[in-house]
């Protein structure tokens, strides 16, 4: 090999070595070809996930729904009873209590026996009923004989009219005494059964076996446990926004969820001590509700604004602002939203979403990292 060939071969070798060094510098040590993925393949848009990746990351979505009621706020309230919910059970006659069939706080149905009372007055009405029945029988027998004599012309027809009048008087006496005993729940033997006038709970009870009972007293008070009212304290800022007809819902765990009602009255003046306005609402009963219980009530302003509703789990903070992750096809994008209110696990969004869109309700931390890395 001559000198010129050696020089040419050396130049080619140096060029190859220089190319390899430049390639290693650009690729970095240890780099190997990577399979295409969301985070490394520049051809895939950030936030794109396959079905397998969604399942592995635990990401689930929910549909955005149109909001009908706009939560105006949550205020403290006290469960009360409407005026017609309590009924006093009184004894029709003075007497003594022989038996008691219920205890305080027990649920009773309409017509259920509460107690048996022994009284003298039913004995008197029973005796008078027996006498009236005897008079009625005598008058009816006399009338039969009288009609026969009138038909035979032995006596005048006016005599028959007198007997008929006696029958009507006797019938009236029988009906009146029987009505008194029947309405009092009393027997002719002097026993009176006190019964529940409505279905509900025994709210108060003073009856004791062997104890006296007066006709002017109420040994039992039954309260209707299927309907309650709420006394709400509206802060001054909400005083002008709440109107009759607006819906409310109770906030709290368990059976309180799903209990709803309607505003029936709103006070016209502020309490100088609390700077609040008293409002009343009617609600349906629930097993956990008792008069005097303190609850939190969310007031919904029907038709006050338009917007959408999403589960509270779909909301997250990014740079101090409320965001959601919206799914479009196979991609997730973060979107800022304006929150107008919250109620029982739901968030009312005034702007930023449309009904029918899909938002992530789980795996939000993973989506944050994924989009931040993209």
Phi, psi and omega in degrees: 000130180276175184299321183293320179293320178299316182296319181295316181296319179297320180295321179293317180298317179297322179296319179295316179298317180297322178294319178295318178298315179298321179295317179296324179293321180287322184278330183087151181293142174080359182289134175228154180302133182253145174291151181296133177212175182297322189269341186245336182274112184291348180279347180262129182293145179302140179089002179276129183226142174275171179298322179294321178292321177300316181292318181294323181275353179070034182267122177238156182234158175227153181276140176285132181247154177287136181269131179265315181251132180264118178296119177276335181157168179246130186230156176287149181211160178236132179287128178229174179251139174293159183303326184276000185280340181252133180231127178274137177257112183252155176272134181288338182223156171291147179178198179235144182278122179271316183216147175236132187252353184228170176234163180297137180088353183285143174280132181230158177254161182298132180088356181289136179296136178254319181196161175244131183241137175262128183218152179281327186300319176300330176297319180294316178295325177295318178295318179294325176296318179296319179294320180295321178295323178293318178297321179295318179296318178296318181295321179293321177294318179297321181296322180296316179294319182297318179299321179296319180292324179294318179296327179278355178078015181282321179236165182285156180293336180297331179296326177294325177296322179297317180294320178298323177296320178297324178296315181296321177297316180295320178297321178296317179298318179296313182296318183293313180294321178294323179295316180299315180294322182291314180294328179281353184066030185254152174258165179295343179277359175100004179264135181242129177258117176275129184237155179289124181284338179220166172276139181167208183247142175286099185279326180216146184205121177246357183289135176225141180300129181088350181277158179282157174221137181253153180294339180265001182257168179234095181292343179223146170231123180253131177246139179287118184263013180256355179213134179228166171241161177239137169260111184256141175256108182269125176295161185304324182294337182261355187302321182272354183264331185274132180227160177297144181097344178291149181270155176227161174217145181277141179256130179157168183281167171066226189290346179291332178292133181095350177279121184235170180195190184221138175293127180249341178202149178228128180296158183256002182216153179277141172285120184297335182280315184259350184054044180225164178246136179275130174233154179237145179222150174259136180226160175283154180286159176211152183304329184275356183268132173221152180299135181096351182287138177268133181221172173247132183240132176263126181263128181251125180270095183299127176073010182289331179199171177249155180174197181231166180232137178224159174296147181298333181290348181276350187266139177215161180258130174227118184056036177080003181242155181284130179224160170227163175253115184261134179267126175234104185069240178261004183253155170241133177234144177275142183219132177284141179229159177253113181273129180256339181180168180226149179197117172048056176080002178243151179239129176269124182251120182283327180205156177114345181223159176237146177303138179099340177292155181256129178238147179286136179243359176210161182071027183292325179297319179295320179293323177300312180295319181297312182287328177293325179284335181278000000 
